[in-house]
Coordinates of C-alpha atoms in Angstrom, one line a residue:
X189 CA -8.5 -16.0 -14.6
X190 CA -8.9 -13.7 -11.6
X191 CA -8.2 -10.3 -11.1
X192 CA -6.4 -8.3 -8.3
X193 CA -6.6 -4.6 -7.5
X194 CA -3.8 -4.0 -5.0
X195 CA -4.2 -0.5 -3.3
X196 CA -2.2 1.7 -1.2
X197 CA -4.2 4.1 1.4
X198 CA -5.1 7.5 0.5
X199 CA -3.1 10.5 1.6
X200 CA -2.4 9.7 5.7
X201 CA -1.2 12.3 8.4
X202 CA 2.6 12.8 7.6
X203 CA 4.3 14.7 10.1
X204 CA 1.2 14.5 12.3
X205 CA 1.1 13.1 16.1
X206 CA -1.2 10.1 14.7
X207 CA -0.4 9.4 11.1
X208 CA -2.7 6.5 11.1
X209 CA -5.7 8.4 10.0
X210 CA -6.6 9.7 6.5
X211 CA -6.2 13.2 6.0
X212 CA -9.1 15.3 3.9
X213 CA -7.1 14.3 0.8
X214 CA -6.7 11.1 1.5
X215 CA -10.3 10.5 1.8
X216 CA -11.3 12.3 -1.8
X217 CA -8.4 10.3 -3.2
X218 CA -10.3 7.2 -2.1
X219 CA -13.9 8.7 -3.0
X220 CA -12.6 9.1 -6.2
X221 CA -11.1 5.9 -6.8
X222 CA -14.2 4.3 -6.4
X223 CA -16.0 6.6 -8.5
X224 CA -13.9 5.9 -11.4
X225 CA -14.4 2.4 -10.8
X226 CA -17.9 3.0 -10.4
X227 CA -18.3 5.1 -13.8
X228 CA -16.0 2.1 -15.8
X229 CA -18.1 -0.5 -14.5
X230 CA -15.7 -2.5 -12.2
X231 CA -17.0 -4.7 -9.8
X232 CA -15.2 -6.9 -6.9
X233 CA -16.8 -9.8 -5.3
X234 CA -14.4 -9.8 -2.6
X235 CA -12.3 -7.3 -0.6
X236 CA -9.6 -7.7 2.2
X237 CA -8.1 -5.0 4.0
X238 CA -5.3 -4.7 6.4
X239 CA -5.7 -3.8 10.0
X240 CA -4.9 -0.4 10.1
X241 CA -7.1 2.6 10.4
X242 CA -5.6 4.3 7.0
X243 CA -6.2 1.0 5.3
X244 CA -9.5 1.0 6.2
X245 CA -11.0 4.3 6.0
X246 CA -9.4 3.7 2.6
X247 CA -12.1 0.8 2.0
X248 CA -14.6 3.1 3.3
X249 CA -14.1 5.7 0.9
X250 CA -13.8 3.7 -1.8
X251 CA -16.6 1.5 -0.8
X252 CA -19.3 5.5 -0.5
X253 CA -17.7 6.7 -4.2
X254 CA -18.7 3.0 -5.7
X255 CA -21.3 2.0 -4.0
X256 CA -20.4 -1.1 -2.4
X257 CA -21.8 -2.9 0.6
X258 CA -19.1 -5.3 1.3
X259 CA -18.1 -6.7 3.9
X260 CA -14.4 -6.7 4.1
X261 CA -11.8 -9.9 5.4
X262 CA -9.0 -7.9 8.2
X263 CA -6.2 -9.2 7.4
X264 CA -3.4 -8.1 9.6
X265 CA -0.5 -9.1 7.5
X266 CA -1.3 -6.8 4.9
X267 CA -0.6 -3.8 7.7
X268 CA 2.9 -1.8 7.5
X269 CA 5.9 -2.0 9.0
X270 CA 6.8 0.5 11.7
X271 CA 8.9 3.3 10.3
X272 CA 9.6 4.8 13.2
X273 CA 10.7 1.6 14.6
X274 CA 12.6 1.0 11.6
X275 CA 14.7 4.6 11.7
X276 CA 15.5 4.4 15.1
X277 CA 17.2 0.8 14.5
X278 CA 20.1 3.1 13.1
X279 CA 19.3 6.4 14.3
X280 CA 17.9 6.2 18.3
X281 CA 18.0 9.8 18.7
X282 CA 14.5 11.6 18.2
X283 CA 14.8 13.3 14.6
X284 CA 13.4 16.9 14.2
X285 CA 9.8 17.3 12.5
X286 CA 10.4 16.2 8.2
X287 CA 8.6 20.5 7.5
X288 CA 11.6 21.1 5.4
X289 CA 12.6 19.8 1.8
X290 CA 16.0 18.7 3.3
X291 CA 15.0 17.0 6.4
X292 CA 12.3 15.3 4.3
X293 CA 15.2 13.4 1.8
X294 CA 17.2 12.8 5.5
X295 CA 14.0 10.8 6.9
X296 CA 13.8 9.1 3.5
X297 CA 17.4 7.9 3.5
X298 CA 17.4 7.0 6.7
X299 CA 14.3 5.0 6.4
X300 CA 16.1 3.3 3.1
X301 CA 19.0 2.5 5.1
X302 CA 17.0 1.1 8.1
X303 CA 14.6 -1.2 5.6
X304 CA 17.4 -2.5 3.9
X305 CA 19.4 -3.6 7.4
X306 CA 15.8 -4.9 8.8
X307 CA 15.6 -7.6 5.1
X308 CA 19.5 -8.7 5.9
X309 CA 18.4 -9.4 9.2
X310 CA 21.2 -7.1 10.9
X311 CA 19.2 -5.2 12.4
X312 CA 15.6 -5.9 15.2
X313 CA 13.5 -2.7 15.2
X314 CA 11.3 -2.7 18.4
X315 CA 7.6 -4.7 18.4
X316 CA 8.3 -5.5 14.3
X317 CA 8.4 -9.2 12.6
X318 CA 11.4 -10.4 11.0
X319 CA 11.4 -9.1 7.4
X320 CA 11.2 -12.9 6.5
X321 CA 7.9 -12.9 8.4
X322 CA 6.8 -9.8 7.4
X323 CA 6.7 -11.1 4.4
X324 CA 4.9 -13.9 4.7
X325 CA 2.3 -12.3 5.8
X326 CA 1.8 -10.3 2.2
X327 CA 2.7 -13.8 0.7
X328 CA 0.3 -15.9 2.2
X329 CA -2.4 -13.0 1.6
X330 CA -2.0 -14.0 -2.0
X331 CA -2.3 -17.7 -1.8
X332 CA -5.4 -17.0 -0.1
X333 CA -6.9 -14.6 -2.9
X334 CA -5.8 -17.3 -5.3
X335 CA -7.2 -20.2 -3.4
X336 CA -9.9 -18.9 -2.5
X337 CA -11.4 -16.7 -5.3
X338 CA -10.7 -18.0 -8.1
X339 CA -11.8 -16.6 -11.5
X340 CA -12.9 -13.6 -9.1
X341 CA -12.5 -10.2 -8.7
X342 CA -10.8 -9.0 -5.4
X343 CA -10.0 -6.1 -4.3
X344 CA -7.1 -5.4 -1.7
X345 CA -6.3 -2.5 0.4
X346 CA -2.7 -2.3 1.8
X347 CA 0.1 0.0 2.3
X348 CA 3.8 0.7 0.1
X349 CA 5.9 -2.0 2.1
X350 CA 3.5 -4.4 1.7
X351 CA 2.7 -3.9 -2.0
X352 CA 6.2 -3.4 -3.4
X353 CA 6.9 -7.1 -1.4
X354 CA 3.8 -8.3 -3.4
X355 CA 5.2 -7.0 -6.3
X356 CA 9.0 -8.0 -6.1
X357 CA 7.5 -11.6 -5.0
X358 CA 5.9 -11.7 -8.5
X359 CA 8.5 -10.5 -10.4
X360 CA 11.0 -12.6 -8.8
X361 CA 13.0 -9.7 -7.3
X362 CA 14.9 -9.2 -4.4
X363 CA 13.9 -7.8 -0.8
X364 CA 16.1 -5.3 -1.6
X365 CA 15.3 -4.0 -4.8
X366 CA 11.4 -3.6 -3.5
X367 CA 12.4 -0.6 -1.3
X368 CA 12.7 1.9 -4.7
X369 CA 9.5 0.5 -5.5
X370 CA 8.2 1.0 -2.0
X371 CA 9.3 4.8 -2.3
X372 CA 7.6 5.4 -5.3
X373 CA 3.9 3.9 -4.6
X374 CA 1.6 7.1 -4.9
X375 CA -1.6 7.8 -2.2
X376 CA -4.3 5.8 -3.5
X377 CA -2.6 3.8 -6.9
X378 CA -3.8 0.7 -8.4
X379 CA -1.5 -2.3 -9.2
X380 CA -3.6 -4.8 -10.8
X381 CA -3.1 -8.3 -11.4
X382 CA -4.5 -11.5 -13.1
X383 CA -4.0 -14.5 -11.2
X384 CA -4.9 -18.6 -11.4
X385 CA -5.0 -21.0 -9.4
X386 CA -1.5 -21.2 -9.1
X387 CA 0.6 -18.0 -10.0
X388 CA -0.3 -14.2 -10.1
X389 CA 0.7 -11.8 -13.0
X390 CA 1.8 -8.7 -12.9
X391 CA -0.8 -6.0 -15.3
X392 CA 0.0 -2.6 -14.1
X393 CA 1.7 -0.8 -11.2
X394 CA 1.3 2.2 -9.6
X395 CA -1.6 3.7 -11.8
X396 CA -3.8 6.6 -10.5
X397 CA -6.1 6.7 -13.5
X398 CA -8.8 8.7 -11.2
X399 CA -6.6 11.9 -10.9
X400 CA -5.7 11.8 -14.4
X401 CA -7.4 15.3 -14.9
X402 CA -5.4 18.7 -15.0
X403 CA -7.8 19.9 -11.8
X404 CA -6.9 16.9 -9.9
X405 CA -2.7 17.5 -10.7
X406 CA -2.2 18.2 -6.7
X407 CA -4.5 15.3 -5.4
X408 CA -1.2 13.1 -6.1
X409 CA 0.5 12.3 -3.2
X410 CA 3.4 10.1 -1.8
X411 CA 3.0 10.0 2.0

């Protein structure tokens, strides 16, 4: 069998005018990550990352706290959706800055509402894929990891919409029910996954085993 380590970016720039970019955080979450790896003895022979900056400055940290020298597959249908675009699918008026704890939940429910519209296909946002598309782009990201590296290790960097599709695909859930899963990936977690030839197998999701010190407790992160 093969194994998959499926990992969201660190900590990006929330709230920021570019939030595709790791923020200080975000890179020592990664750092770390690959230390741990690096101190348990894990090694990947492959790794693909999506397109996005976060994604891979991800890889890069990961890659300095392991030690790697890989050279890592783009693969652009492992990148995120557009929240922005997906908000203002049901909300076209600008929204105020999310600095407070209640206009953080109102972004969040919107953003609920808006993904669960874009999967039933009622609703377009701007310069996105159909949800159907979307995700077969994650989809066919795993036939290639099986097809192609078998009885491998392989390491994939991603993002929450992504992953929590990755996952329900697996588990045979629906589009829907991969949104509360989506909300709940943390900055930098590990779903891991054993996989043949034809099927993967869900091991573990959403573990952060590197910050499982007390003086790590605030590296855990959501956004």
């Amino acid at each position: 069998m093969g194994t998959l380590y499926l990992v969201r970016h660190g900590q990006a720039s929330f709230g920021a005018a570019d939030y595709d970019q790791l923020s200080d955080l975000g890179h020592r979450q990664s750092v770390q990550l690959g230390r741990y790896w690096a101190s348990r003895g894990v090694k990947v022979d492959a790794v693909i990352t999506g397109t996005l900056r976060r994604q891979q400055q991800t890889w890069a940290g990961i890659a300095e706290g392991a030690g790697w020298k890989h050279e890592a597959l783009a693969w652009p249908g492992l990148n995120e959706y557009d929240s922005a675009a997906v908000i203002k699918t049901i909300h076209p008026s600008p929204l105020p800055p999310a600095n407070t704890p209640e206009l953080f939940r109102h972004h969040f429910r919107l953003l609920r509402d808006g993904l669960s519209q874009w999967m039933a296909g009622t609703v377009s946002p701007q310069g996105m894929p159909s949800y159907r598309d979307f995700a077969l782009g994650v989809t066919r990201a795993l036939d290639h990891v099986r097809a192609q590296h078998p009885d491998q290790n392989v390491l994939v960097v991603s993002s929450g919409g992504p992953i929590s599709t990755a996952v329900a695909h697996v588990l045979g859930m629906s589009p829907e029910g991969s949104i509360a899963l989506n909300m709940r990936i943390r900055n930098s977690s590990v779903c891991e996954f054993q996989y043949t030839p034809k099927r993967h197998t869900l091991l573990t999701f959403n573990t952060v085993p590197h910050l499982d010190q007390a003086e790590l407790n605030d590296w855990v992160t959501y956004t």
